[in-house]
Every structure is written in structure tokens, then in C-alpha cells.
């Protein structure tokens, strides 16, 4: 049995969830209980007041203003993200360059020490290259291969090591110690 | 284009899609903010902030779910936050007097109709002012946003039974207040974010 003065019952009534027998019981209770009758009437009146409430309408330019702000903020966020990504990429790139510089420095040293001294290797390669070029064979595969070899072996020395000069020197100091 | 397609386009930052979303949802978001905050200026401000926030966090929206409760939840959180931060003194007298709000029914209402609508609007805001922010939110979502109990529960972080209970108590409180106001004209019943009374008169 339902307690008709309970919250659960009233919620059920207001939701329109009564079965026909329950509805009949409820109507009978309303006719007998003045408190419930008064409350029921007050709730019905409130319902009407709220249901016919005028709908507030936003100012006409609000949507345009909002869109403009949202688009602007999205762009700003994108810009910051791009900046962040660029910064990280540069940082990563610098790290890779330094690492490569260090590795190639050691590689060159090892190779040079194994064949001749490093300076001699460079001299021999340069002389061969110049000789070939003087002989008018500037674009022969051999010349290109030699040039590539020179770049490969000594480029890091010149360019990359300049970027990572501090690290390379430290490395050399450690190797020589 | 379906709504989902618009939302997806907006997620990718397409300006026309963002504009579409704002146009489509601004009225209901503004309505909610107006009922919650009671002033057109505050409502305008809050509605704008809520929609910008929604656009900025579209990535977290689940496309499988309806958009309306999601965007209303953002607006609800924003309004309850603002209400809580607001000082208890809420000026009802100044409310609606800056004329920024209009009414929807019929075009070009007469000055008398406008005045009447404004009075009705004011009376409703007086009723809402008697409720706590959460109860006010529940009532607003139920009566003017047509959300289901489940959707209200989700928007307010309450359980469905808590929503039903709060809604009922709020209704009773407001009904009492309304009846009281009808009896002695002009005196507003005790406002100030009180919780609605418990039913039982057994
Ligand atoms: Zn009774």
C-alpha cells in the first residue's frame, strides 16, 4: 500500500505514473483530505505558471560574437601547439646532430688511425681528387665518389663538429687522456 | 549535413561548422543561463563562455551521444560555479530592467504585452531565486530544456532518484511561495537559496 503523504507517491502522481485503480484511490483521497487538495491545487498552478513562461531570447549579435571568439581561441591554441611542436623538433634535431657529430668524430679517428694518420688520409684523397679534376674528369663517378667520401669522412669534422664543438672537444680530451 | 557531420567539421576547426553549432545551441544555452543567473547581462556573458568552452573541448565529446545534454552540462557547471561565487545579495529589482531580453511568442508585441511578459519573467525568477543553485538547475533543465530525468542526472552529477526528489521538493517550495504571493500581493516569500521543504504533513 502506498502512503499518499509520502514523497515517492507525489513524485509518482506528478509523473503521471498511476494505474487506473491508483488514480481512483488518489481522487478519493483528494476529496477527503483538504491538505493534499490545497497542495495539489498549488502545484497545478505552479505547473501552469512555469509552462507558459516566456522564453528568453539571446541578443541578435551574440552568436556572431561567440563564434568569432571561439574561432580566435582555437587558432591561438593551434598556434601555441605548433610553436611547441617546432621547439621540440629543433631540440630533438640539435640532440641528433650532437650525437651524430660525436659518433662520426670517433669513426673518423678510428678509420684514420687504422689506415694512415688522419691528415695524411685527407691529403692523399684531396690530391687524387684535384688530380682527377685537373685531368678534366670533374664529373666522373670516381671523382664524385671521392668527393662524397671526403664529405662523409670530414664533413662532420668541419660542419657538424662546429655545432657540437664543445662536446667533440670534451670527447677528444677524454679519448686522449 | 547531419548534426554529427557538423560537429565533426567543428572538431576539425571549420569556421562554418563552429558557427552552425553556436547558432543552433546558443538559444537554449542562453535560456539556461538566464534562468540560472537571473540577469540578461550575466546570461549573455555565461552563454558565450559556455559555448566557447564547448567548442574548445569538442575533442572530448563522444559522437555516439547526444550533443544537447553535453553542451547543457558545460553551461550548467559554469552557471552553478558563478552562482556559488556570487555573494548572497541578489538584486531582483534591477533584474530584467536593462531590456536586453525579449520574448519569443508573436512578433512585435505591444508595450503592454512586453510589460506583462517582463512581469511574468520577473515573477518566475523570484520563484527560482528561492532555490539552491542545484535545485534551480534541476528545475530549469526539467521545465525549459526538456531533458529526461536521466539526462538531468548526468548534467547535474546526481542520481536519478535524487533528481526526482530535488525536483519535487523544489516544486513544492515554489508552489507554496507562489500561493503565498497570490494571497498577499507584492511580498515575495523568503528567498535566498534555501532548500525546498520536505513534504510530509502526515
Ligand atoms: Zn492527504
mmCIF file of C-alpha atoms and ligand atoms in Angstrom:
data_model
loop_
_atom_site.group_PDB
_atom_site.id
_atom_site.type_symbol
_atom_site.label_atom_id
_atom_site.label_comp_id
_atom_site.label_asym_id
_atom_site.label_seq_id
_atom_site.Cartn_x
_atom_site.Cartn_y
_atom_site.Cartn_z
ATOM 1 C CA UNK A 1 0.000 0.000 0.000
ATOM 2 C CA UNK A 2 1.170 3.482 -0.834
ATOM 3 C CA UNK A 3 1.441 6.201 1.740
ATOM 4 C CA UNK A 4 -0.235 9.070 -0.073
ATOM 5 C CA UNK A 5 1.613 11.614 2.008
ATOM 6 C CA UNK A 6 4.999 10.288 1.019
ATOM 7 C CA UNK A 7 7.343 11.958 -1.408
ATOM 8 C CA UNK A 8 7.525 8.831 -3.543
ATOM 9 C CA UNK A 9 3.766 8.832 -4.031
ATOM 10 C CA UNK A 10 3.671 12.500 -5.013
ATOM 11 C CA UNK A 11 6.502 12.011 -7.493
ATOM 12 C CA UNK A 12 4.572 9.116 -8.984
ATOM 13 C CA UNK A 13 1.434 11.217 -9.228
ATOM 14 C CA UNK A 14 3.228 14.170 -10.818
ATOM 15 C CA UNK A 15 4.937 11.868 -13.315
ATOM 16 C CA UNK A 16 1.509 10.560 -14.326
ATOM 17 C CA UNK A 17 2.529 7.027 -13.400
ATOM 18 C CA UNK A 18 -0.698 5.990 -11.661
ATOM 19 C CA UNK A 19 -2.600 2.884 -12.704
ATOM 20 C CA UNK A 20 -6.373 3.358 -13.085
ATOM 21 C CA UNK A 21 -7.127 1.844 -9.649
ATOM 22 C CA UNK A 22 -4.435 4.028 -8.071
ATOM 23 C CA UNK A 23 -5.879 7.041 -9.842
ATOM 24 C CA UNK A 24 -9.312 6.287 -8.394
ATOM 25 C CA UNK A 25 -7.849 5.932 -4.901
ATOM 26 C CA UNK A 26 -5.972 9.170 -5.307
ATOM 27 C CA UNK A 27 -9.047 11.071 -6.416
ATOM 28 C CA UNK A 28 -10.924 9.733 -3.464
ATOM 29 C CA UNK A 29 -8.116 10.802 -1.140
ATOM 30 C CA UNK A 30 -8.122 14.280 -2.636
ATOM 31 C CA UNK A 31 -11.811 14.656 -1.992
ATOM 32 C CA UNK A 32 -11.320 13.649 1.629
ATOM 33 C CA UNK A 33 -8.029 15.353 2.547
ATOM 34 C CA UNK A 34 -8.036 19.181 2.435
ATOM 35 C CA UNK A 35 -4.245 19.446 2.908
ATOM 36 C CA UNK A 36 -3.498 17.331 -0.128
ATOM 37 C CA UNK A 37 -6.181 19.148 -2.071
ATOM 38 C CA UNK A 38 -4.636 22.517 -1.327
ATOM 39 C CA UNK A 39 -1.166 21.263 -2.194
ATOM 40 C CA UNK A 40 -2.362 19.658 -5.347
ATOM 41 C CA UNK A 41 -4.035 22.893 -6.432
ATOM 42 C CA UNK A 42 -0.907 24.924 -5.644
ATOM 43 C CA UNK A 43 1.262 22.518 -7.635
ATOM 44 C CA UNK A 44 -1.127 22.630 -10.573
ATOM 45 C CA UNK A 45 -0.984 26.395 -10.559
ATOM 46 C CA UNK A 46 2.779 26.421 -10.395
ATOM 47 C CA UNK A 47 2.895 23.997 -13.296
ATOM 48 C CA UNK A 48 0.852 26.398 -15.391
ATOM 49 C CA UNK A 49 2.976 29.390 -14.445
ATOM 50 C CA UNK A 50 6.195 27.616 -15.331
ATOM 51 C CA UNK A 51 4.916 26.011 -18.525
ATOM 52 C CA UNK A 52 3.769 29.272 -20.065
ATOM 53 C CA UNK A 53 6.847 31.209 -19.010
ATOM 54 C CA UNK A 54 8.151 33.454 -21.781
ATOM 55 C CA UNK A 55 11.280 32.120 -23.449
ATOM 56 C CA UNK A 56 14.293 34.399 -23.055
ATOM 57 C CA UNK A 57 15.890 35.134 -26.415
ATOM 58 C CA UNK A 58 19.588 35.994 -26.720
ATOM 59 C CA UNK A 59 20.612 39.297 -28.326
ATOM 60 C CA UNK A 60 20.895 39.010 -32.101
ATOM 61 C CA UNK A 61 24.652 39.568 -32.281
ATOM 62 C CA UNK A 62 25.574 37.123 -29.547
ATOM 63 C CA UNK A 63 26.040 34.127 -31.869
ATOM 64 C CA UNK A 64 28.382 36.024 -34.176
ATOM 65 C CA UNK A 65 30.399 37.332 -31.229
ATOM 66 C CA UNK A 66 30.618 33.865 -29.722
ATOM 67 C CA UNK A 67 31.674 32.251 -32.990
ATOM 68 C CA UNK A 68 34.355 34.870 -33.554
ATOM 69 C CA UNK A 69 35.747 34.322 -30.067
ATOM 70 C CA UNK A 70 35.680 30.540 -30.371
ATOM 71 C CA UNK A 71 37.437 30.604 -33.753
ATOM 72 C CA UNK A 72 40.058 33.029 -32.474
ATOM 73 C CA UNK A 73 40.748 30.942 -29.376
ATOM 74 C CA UNK A 74 41.052 27.769 -31.430
ATOM 75 C CA UNK A 75 43.557 29.493 -33.728
ATOM 76 C CA UNK A 76 45.565 30.711 -30.768
ATOM 77 C CA UNK A 77 45.646 27.247 -29.299
ATOM 78 C CA UNK A 78 46.757 25.805 -32.655
ATOM 79 C CA UNK A 79 49.484 28.395 -32.892
ATOM 80 C CA UNK A 80 50.782 27.563 -29.441
ATOM 81 C CA UNK A 81 50.698 23.866 -30.242
ATOM 82 C CA UNK A 82 52.645 24.429 -33.475
ATOM 83 C CA UNK A 83 55.181 26.540 -31.628
ATOM 84 C CA UNK A 84 55.558 23.833 -29.025
ATOM 85 C CA UNK A 85 55.994 21.134 -31.644
ATOM 86 C CA UNK A 86 58.547 23.258 -33.555
ATOM 87 C CA UNK A 87 60.502 23.897 -30.396
ATOM 88 C CA UNK A 88 60.578 20.203 -29.548
ATOM 89 C CA UNK A 89 61.623 19.318 -33.099
ATOM 90 C CA UNK A 90 64.506 21.796 -33.012
ATOM 91 C CA UNK A 91 65.557 20.455 -29.636
ATOM 92 C CA UNK A 92 65.422 16.861 -30.891
ATOM 93 C CA UNK A 93 67.266 17.806 -34.104
ATOM 94 C CA UNK A 94 70.022 19.507 -32.145
ATOM 95 C CA UNK A 95 70.347 16.414 -29.987
ATOM 96 C CA UNK A 96 70.645 14.196 -33.052
ATOM 97 C CA UNK A 97 73.267 16.497 -34.623
ATOM 98 C CA UNK A 98 75.335 16.486 -31.464
ATOM 99 C CA UNK A 99 75.078 12.705 -31.187
ATOM 100 C CA UNK A 100 75.990 12.188 -34.833
ATOM 101 C CA UNK A 101 78.869 14.638 -34.548
ATOM 102 C CA UNK A 102 80.266 12.726 -31.639
ATOM 103 C CA UNK A 103 79.845 9.314 -33.277
ATOM 104 C CA UNK A 104 81.364 10.398 -36.599
ATOM 105 C CA UNK A 105 84.251 12.069 -34.890
ATOM 106 C CA UNK A 106 85.215 8.785 -33.289
ATOM 107 C CA UNK A 107 84.563 6.885 -36.518
ATOM 108 C CA UNK A 108 86.890 9.205 -38.435
ATOM 109 C CA UNK A 109 89.578 8.908 -35.832
ATOM 110 C CA UNK A 110 89.394 5.156 -35.844
ATOM 111 C CA UNK A 111 89.489 4.928 -39.626
ATOM 112 C CA UNK A 112 92.353 7.397 -39.947
ATOM 113 C CA UNK A 113 94.344 5.730 -37.220
ATOM 114 C CA UNK A 114 93.843 2.359 -38.860
ATOM 115 C CA UNK A 115 94.984 3.443 -42.382
ATOM 116 C CA UNK A 116 97.285 6.459 -42.025
ATOM 117 C CA UNK A 117 97.250 9.402 -39.838
ATOM 118 C CA UNK A 118 94.118 11.441 -40.385
ATOM 119 C CA UNK A 119 95.888 14.361 -42.043
ATOM 120 C CA UNK A 120 97.666 12.054 -44.473
ATOM 121 C CA UNK A 121 94.424 10.407 -45.473
ATOM 122 C CA UNK A 122 92.887 13.781 -46.157
ATOM 123 C CA UNK A 123 95.932 14.917 -48.168
ATOM 124 C CA UNK A 124 96.009 11.794 -50.295
ATOM 125 C CA UNK A 125 92.303 11.955 -51.010
ATOM 126 C CA UNK A 126 92.431 15.668 -51.812
ATOM 127 C CA UNK A 127 95.442 15.262 -54.097
ATOM 128 C CA UNK A 128 93.763 12.444 -56.007
ATOM 129 C CA UNK A 129 90.627 14.446 -56.337
ATOM 130 C CA UNK A 130 92.412 17.577 -57.580
ATOM 131 C CA UNK A 131 94.472 15.483 -59.990
ATOM 132 C CA UNK A 132 91.370 13.918 -61.470
ATOM 133 C CA UNK A 133 89.669 17.280 -61.777
ATOM 134 C CA UNK A 134 92.715 18.842 -63.483
ATOM 135 C CA UNK A 135 92.658 15.939 -65.935
ATOM 136 C CA UNK A 136 89.174 17.174 -66.895
ATOM 137 C CA UNK A 137 87.185 14.397 -65.337
ATOM 138 C CA UNK A 138 85.251 16.571 -62.909
ATOM 139 C CA UNK A 139 82.040 14.541 -63.142
ATOM 140 C CA UNK A 140 83.344 11.030 -63.477
ATOM 141 C CA UNK A 141 81.939 8.526 -60.980
ATOM 142 C CA UNK A 142 85.322 8.195 -59.350
ATOM 143 C CA UNK A 143 85.563 11.922 -58.680
ATOM 144 C CA UNK A 144 82.073 12.015 -57.303
ATOM 145 C CA UNK A 145 82.739 9.005 -55.108
ATOM 146 C CA UNK A 146 85.932 10.572 -53.818
ATOM 147 C CA UNK A 147 84.176 13.861 -53.122
ATOM 148 C CA UNK A 148 81.405 12.020 -51.352
ATOM 149 C CA UNK A 149 83.951 10.057 -49.346
ATOM 150 C CA UNK A 150 85.737 13.251 -48.374
ATOM 151 C CA UNK A 151 82.477 14.843 -47.339
ATOM 152 C CA UNK A 152 81.439 11.741 -45.468
ATOM 153 C CA UNK A 153 84.680 11.484 -43.575
ATOM 154 C CA UNK A 154 85.491 15.116 -42.983
ATOM 155 C CA UNK A 155 82.216 16.960 -43.164
ATOM 156 C CA UNK A 156 81.273 16.069 -39.629
ATOM 157 C CA UNK A 157 84.634 17.280 -38.660
ATOM 158 C CA UNK A 158 84.041 20.682 -40.244
ATOM 159 C CA UNK A 159 80.380 21.458 -40.047
ATOM 160 C CA UNK A 160 78.787 19.149 -37.525
ATOM 161 C CA UNK A 161 81.638 19.428 -35.106
ATOM 162 C CA UNK A 162 81.277 23.204 -35.209
ATOM 163 C CA UNK A 163 77.731 22.773 -33.968
ATOM 164 C CA UNK A 164 78.858 20.323 -31.327
ATOM 165 C CA UNK A 165 82.293 21.740 -30.814
ATOM 166 C CA UNK A 166 82.229 21.679 -27.069
ATOM 167 C CA UNK A 167 81.095 18.080 -26.890
ATOM 168 C CA UNK A 168 83.594 16.964 -29.512
ATOM 169 C CA UNK A 169 86.477 18.606 -27.725
ATOM 170 C CA UNK A 170 85.449 17.058 -24.477
ATOM 171 C CA UNK A 171 85.226 13.715 -26.228
ATOM 172 C CA UNK A 172 88.681 14.149 -27.679
ATOM 173 C CA UNK A 173 90.047 15.113 -24.303
ATOM 174 C CA UNK A 174 88.547 12.005 -22.774
ATOM 175 C CA UNK A 175 89.868 9.798 -25.630
ATOM 176 C CA UNK A 176 93.366 11.181 -25.356
ATOM 177 C CA UNK A 177 93.565 11.029 -21.607
ATOM 178 C CA UNK B 1 24.620 17.794 -43.412
ATOM 179 C CA UNK B 2 23.614 15.958 -40.226
ATOM 180 C CA UNK B 3 24.382 17.304 -36.790
ATOM 181 C CA UNK B 4 27.110 14.708 -36.344
ATOM 182 C CA UNK B 5 28.776 15.867 -39.526
ATOM 183 C CA UNK B 6 28.625 19.474 -38.381
ATOM 184 C CA UNK B 7 30.145 18.500 -35.048
ATOM 185 C CA UNK B 8 32.906 16.557 -36.757
ATOM 186 C CA UNK B 9 33.658 19.503 -39.019
ATOM 187 C CA UNK B 10 33.724 21.790 -35.984
ATOM 188 C CA UNK B 11 36.157 19.394 -34.302
ATOM 189 C CA UNK B 12 38.457 19.987 -37.257
ATOM 190 C CA UNK B 13 38.141 23.703 -36.706
ATOM 191 C CA UNK B 14 35.912 24.562 -39.683
ATOM 192 C CA UNK B 15 34.595 28.018 -39.039
ATOM 193 C CA UNK B 16 31.239 27.490 -40.751
ATOM 194 C CA UNK B 17 30.611 24.401 -38.620
ATOM 195 C CA UNK B 18 31.524 26.210 -35.412
ATOM 196 C CA UNK B 19 29.157 28.969 -36.432
ATOM 197 C CA UNK B 20 26.419 26.410 -37.109
ATOM 198 C CA UNK B 21 26.845 24.808 -33.689
ATOM 199 C CA UNK B 22 26.805 28.161 -31.928
ATOM 200 C CA UNK B 23 23.701 29.304 -33.829
ATOM 201 C CA UNK B 24 21.919 26.050 -33.087
ATOM 202 C CA UNK B 25 22.683 25.853 -29.374
ATOM 203 C CA UNK B 26 23.016 29.444 -28.276
ATOM 204 C CA UNK B 27 19.279 29.984 -27.633
ATOM 205 C CA UNK B 28 18.954 27.048 -25.250
ATOM 206 C CA UNK B 29 22.261 27.776 -23.561
ATOM 207 C CA UNK B 30 21.264 31.396 -23.143
ATOM 208 C CA UNK B 31 17.853 30.316 -21.800
ATOM 209 C CA UNK B 32 19.506 28.097 -19.219
ATOM 210 C CA UNK B 33 21.965 30.794 -18.165
ATOM 211 C CA UNK B 34 19.187 33.356 -17.950
ATOM 212 C CA UNK B 35 17.058 31.177 -15.673
ATOM 213 C CA UNK B 36 20.076 30.299 -13.573
ATOM 214 C CA UNK B 37 21.635 33.733 -13.214
ATOM 215 C CA UNK B 38 18.551 35.903 -13.447
ATOM 216 C CA UNK B 39 20.130 38.732 -15.399
ATOM 217 C CA UNK B 40 20.351 39.119 -19.173
ATOM 218 C CA UNK B 41 23.835 40.609 -18.998
ATOM 219 C CA UNK B 42 25.171 37.760 -16.862
ATOM 220 C CA UNK B 43 23.352 35.264 -19.062
ATOM 221 C CA UNK B 44 24.918 36.702 -22.201
ATOM 222 C CA UNK B 45 28.341 36.520 -20.664
ATOM 223 C CA UNK B 46 27.891 32.990 -19.352
ATOM 224 C CA UNK B 47 26.306 31.695 -22.561
ATOM 225 C CA UNK B 48 29.247 32.987 -24.540
ATOM 226 C CA UNK B 49 31.787 31.471 -22.162
ATOM 227 C CA UNK B 50 29.959 28.149 -22.094
ATOM 228 C CA UNK B 51 29.791 27.819 -25.865
ATOM 229 C CA UNK B 52 33.402 28.851 -26.352
ATOM 230 C CA UNK B 53 34.361 26.269 -23.759
ATOM 231 C CA UNK B 54 32.278 23.660 -25.569
ATOM 232 C CA UNK B 55 33.936 24.433 -28.902
ATOM 233 C CA UNK B 56 37.385 24.290 -27.300
ATOM 234 C CA UNK B 57 36.708 20.914 -25.714
ATOM 235 C CA UNK B 58 34.894 19.273 -28.632
ATOM 236 C CA UNK B 59 37.650 16.661 -28.744
ATOM 237 C CA UNK B 60 36.292 15.202 -25.525
ATOM 238 C CA UNK B 61 32.752 14.886 -26.909
ATOM 239 C CA UNK B 62 31.593 11.348 -27.670
ATOM 240 C CA UNK B 63 29.978 11.440 -31.126
ATOM 241 C CA UNK B 64 27.801 8.472 -30.245
ATOM 242 C CA UNK B 65 25.937 10.522 -27.658
ATOM 243 C CA UNK B 66 23.501 13.413 -27.988
ATOM 244 C CA UNK B 67 25.068 16.846 -28.082
ATOM 245 C CA UNK B 68 22.395 18.790 -26.215
ATOM 246 C CA UNK B 69 22.910 17.296 -22.712
ATOM 247 C CA UNK B 70 26.647 17.590 -23.183
ATOM 248 C CA UNK B 71 26.603 21.269 -24.011
ATOM 249 C CA UNK B 72 23.976 21.970 -21.343
ATOM 250 C CA UNK B 73 26.163 20.264 -18.779
ATOM 251 C CA UNK B 74 29.016 22.615 -19.601
ATOM 252 C CA UNK B 75 26.665 25.583 -19.254
ATOM 253 C CA UNK B 76 25.201 24.163 -16.034
ATOM 254 C CA UNK B 77 28.594 23.743 -14.405
ATOM 255 C CA UNK B 78 29.547 27.240 -15.396
ATOM 256 C CA UNK B 79 26.329 28.762 -14.017
ATOM 257 C CA UNK B 80 26.408 26.872 -10.716
ATOM 258 C CA UNK B 81 30.024 27.914 -10.280
ATOM 259 C CA UNK B 82 29.103 31.524 -10.871
ATOM 260 C CA UNK B 83 26.138 31.331 -8.520
ATOM 261 C CA UNK B 84 28.295 29.857 -5.797
ATOM 262 C CA UNK B 85 30.916 32.523 -6.220
ATOM 263 C CA UNK B 86 28.286 35.225 -6.220
ATOM 264 C CA UNK B 87 27.529 36.984 -2.950
ATOM 265 C CA UNK B 88 24.194 36.103 -1.379
ATOM 266 C CA UNK B 89 22.682 39.523 -2.054
ATOM 267 C CA UNK B 90 20.990 39.110 -5.419
ATOM 268 C CA UNK B 91 19.252 42.195 -6.688
ATOM 269 C CA UNK B 92 15.884 41.193 -8.015
ATOM 270 C CA UNK B 93 14.843 44.780 -8.526
ATOM 271 C CA UNK B 94 17.376 45.521 -11.192
ATOM 272 C CA UNK B 95 16.679 42.225 -12.901
ATOM 273 C CA UNK B 96 15.482 42.403 -16.473
ATOM 274 C CA UNK B 97 15.444 46.159 -16.486
ATOM 275 C CA UNK B 98 18.242 46.614 -18.955
ATOM 276 C CA UNK B 99 15.844 45.407 -21.615
ATOM 277 C CA UNK B 100 18.342 43.027 -23.188
ATOM 278 C CA UNK B 101 15.956 40.127 -23.133
ATOM 279 C CA UNK B 102 12.975 39.754 -25.356
ATOM 280 C CA UNK B 103 10.254 37.225 -25.568
ATOM 281 C CA UNK B 104 9.706 34.795 -28.319
ATOM 282 C CA UNK B 105 5.981 34.341 -28.839
ATOM 283 C CA UNK B 106 4.499 36.523 -31.547
ATOM 284 C CA UNK B 107 6.286 39.220 -33.455
ATOM 285 C CA UNK B 108 6.329 42.796 -32.310
ATOM 286 C CA UNK B 109 4.477 42.595 -29.011
ATOM 287 C CA UNK B 110 2.713 45.690 -27.778
ATOM 288 C CA UNK B 111 4.221 47.640 -24.865
ATOM 289 C CA UNK B 112 1.527 46.218 -22.561
ATOM 290 C CA UNK B 113 2.330 42.687 -23.633
ATOM 291 C CA UNK B 114 6.017 43.364 -23.164
ATOM 292 C CA UNK B 115 5.411 44.722 -19.713
ATOM 293 C CA UNK B 116 3.250 41.755 -18.817
ATOM 294 C CA UNK B 117 5.831 39.304 -20.112
ATOM 295 C CA UNK B 118 8.509 41.101 -18.176
ATOM 296 C CA UNK B 119 6.425 40.912 -15.014
ATOM 297 C CA UNK B 120 5.830 37.211 -15.531
ATOM 298 C CA UNK B 121 9.507 36.681 -16.193
ATOM 299 C CA UNK B 122 10.351 38.527 -13.019
ATOM 300 C CA UNK B 123 7.856 36.508 -11.006
ATOM 301 C CA UNK B 124 9.407 33.279 -12.255
ATOM 302 C CA UNK B 125 12.885 34.477 -11.427
ATOM 303 C CA UNK B 126 11.654 35.324 -7.922
ATOM 304 C CA UNK B 127 10.494 31.739 -7.576
ATOM 305 C CA UNK B 128 13.793 30.397 -8.873
ATOM 306 C CA UNK B 129 15.738 32.636 -6.525
ATOM 307 C CA UNK B 130 14.198 30.785 -3.596
ATOM 308 C CA UNK B 131 16.001 27.611 -4.682
ATOM 309 C CA UNK B 132 19.563 26.466 -4.160
ATOM 310 C CA UNK B 133 21.748 26.564 -7.305
ATOM 311 C CA UNK B 134 21.442 22.811 -7.838
ATOM 312 C CA UNK B 135 17.655 22.802 -7.398
ATOM 313 C CA UNK B 136 17.383 25.779 -9.703
ATOM 314 C CA UNK B 137 19.387 23.886 -12.269
ATOM 315 C CA UNK B 138 17.223 20.782 -11.967
ATOM 316 C CA UNK B 139 14.047 22.835 -12.376
ATOM 317 C CA UNK B 140 15.455 24.744 -15.338
ATOM 318 C CA UNK B 141 16.605 21.615 -17.134
ATOM 319 C CA UNK B 142 13.268 19.935 -16.482
ATOM 320 C CA UNK B 143 10.866 22.712 -17.446
ATOM 321 C CA UNK B 144 12.693 24.676 -20.123
ATOM 322 C CA UNK B 145 15.266 22.348 -21.615
ATOM 323 C CA UNK B 146 13.033 19.291 -21.789
ATOM 324 C CA UNK B 147 15.703 16.913 -20.582
ATOM 325 C CA UNK B 148 14.753 13.479 -19.275
ATOM 326 C CA UNK B 149 15.452 12.535 -15.655
ATOM 327 C CA UNK B 150 18.431 10.518 -16.849
ATOM 328 C CA UNK B 151 19.839 13.436 -18.810
ATOM 329 C CA UNK B 152 19.312 15.797 -15.873
ATOM 330 C CA UNK B 153 21.068 13.321 -13.611
ATOM 331 C CA UNK B 154 24.012 13.250 -15.975
ATOM 332 C CA UNK B 155 24.165 17.021 -16.301
ATOM 333 C CA UNK B 156 23.987 17.604 -12.552
ATOM 334 C CA UNK B 157 26.091 14.632 -11.395
ATOM 335 C CA UNK B 158 23.145 13.448 -9.274
ATOM 336 C CA UNK B 159 21.379 10.098 -9.234
ATOM 337 C CA UNK B 160 18.018 9.807 -10.968
ATOM 338 C CA UNK B 161 16.222 9.378 -7.652
ATOM 339 C CA UNK B 162 17.986 12.432 -6.246
ATOM 340 C CA UNK B 163 16.882 14.414 -9.286
ATOM 341 C CA UNK B 164 13.275 13.322 -8.815
ATOM 342 C CA UNK B 165 13.379 14.125 -5.141
ATOM 343 C CA UNK B 166 15.011 17.510 -5.610
ATOM 344 C CA UNK B 167 12.635 18.417 -8.389
ATOM 345 C CA UNK B 168 9.639 17.519 -6.282
ATOM 346 C CA UNK B 169 10.804 19.462 -3.243
ATOM 347 C CA UNK B 170 11.651 22.439 -5.408
ATOM 348 C CA UNK B 171 8.201 22.303 -6.983
ATOM 349 C CA UNK B 172 6.551 22.164 -3.608
ATOM 350 C CA UNK B 173 8.606 25.034 -2.302
ATOM 351 C CA UNK B 174 7.850 27.160 -5.329
ATOM 352 C CA UNK B 175 4.143 26.245 -5.280
ATOM 353 C CA UNK B 176 3.964 27.305 -1.648
ATOM 354 C CA UNK B 177 5.786 30.503 -2.422
ATOM 355 C CA UNK B 178 3.557 31.239 -5.392
ATOM 356 C CA UNK B 179 0.372 30.625 -3.423
ATOM 357 C CA UNK B 180 1.698 32.835 -0.638
ATOM 358 C CA UNK B 181 2.470 35.640 -3.096
ATOM 359 C CA UNK B 182 -1.006 35.425 -4.581
ATOM 360 C CA UNK B 183 -2.519 35.763 -1.109
ATOM 361 C CA UNK B 184 -0.665 38.868 -0.032
ATOM 362 C CA UNK B 185 0.212 40.833 -3.128
ATOM 363 C CA UNK B 186 3.715 42.159 -3.521
ATOM 364 C CA UNK B 187 5.551 40.455 -0.682
ATOM 365 C CA UNK B 188 7.994 37.897 -2.017
ATOM 366 C CA UNK B 189 8.368 34.802 0.068
ATOM 367 C CA UNK B 190 11.611 34.208 1.874
ATOM 368 C CA UNK B 191 14.214 33.906 -0.827
ATOM 369 C CA UNK B 192 17.915 33.253 -0.621
ATOM 370 C CA UNK B 193 18.841 29.815 -1.920
ATOM 371 C CA UNK B 194 17.075 27.799 0.721
ATOM 372 C CA UNK B 195 16.437 24.140 0.148
ATOM 373 C CA UNK B 196 12.810 23.325 -0.503
ATOM 374 C CA UNK B 197 10.851 21.948 2.420
ATOM 375 C CA UNK B 198 10.247 18.306 2.891
ATOM 376 C CA UNK B 199 6.783 17.157 2.020
ATOM 377 C CA UNK B 200 5.210 15.138 4.847
ATOM 378 C CA UNK B 201 2.320 16.828 6.534
ATOM 379 C CA UNK B 202 1.080 13.471 7.801
HETATM 380 ZN ZN1 LIG C 1 -3.687 13.905 2.252
#
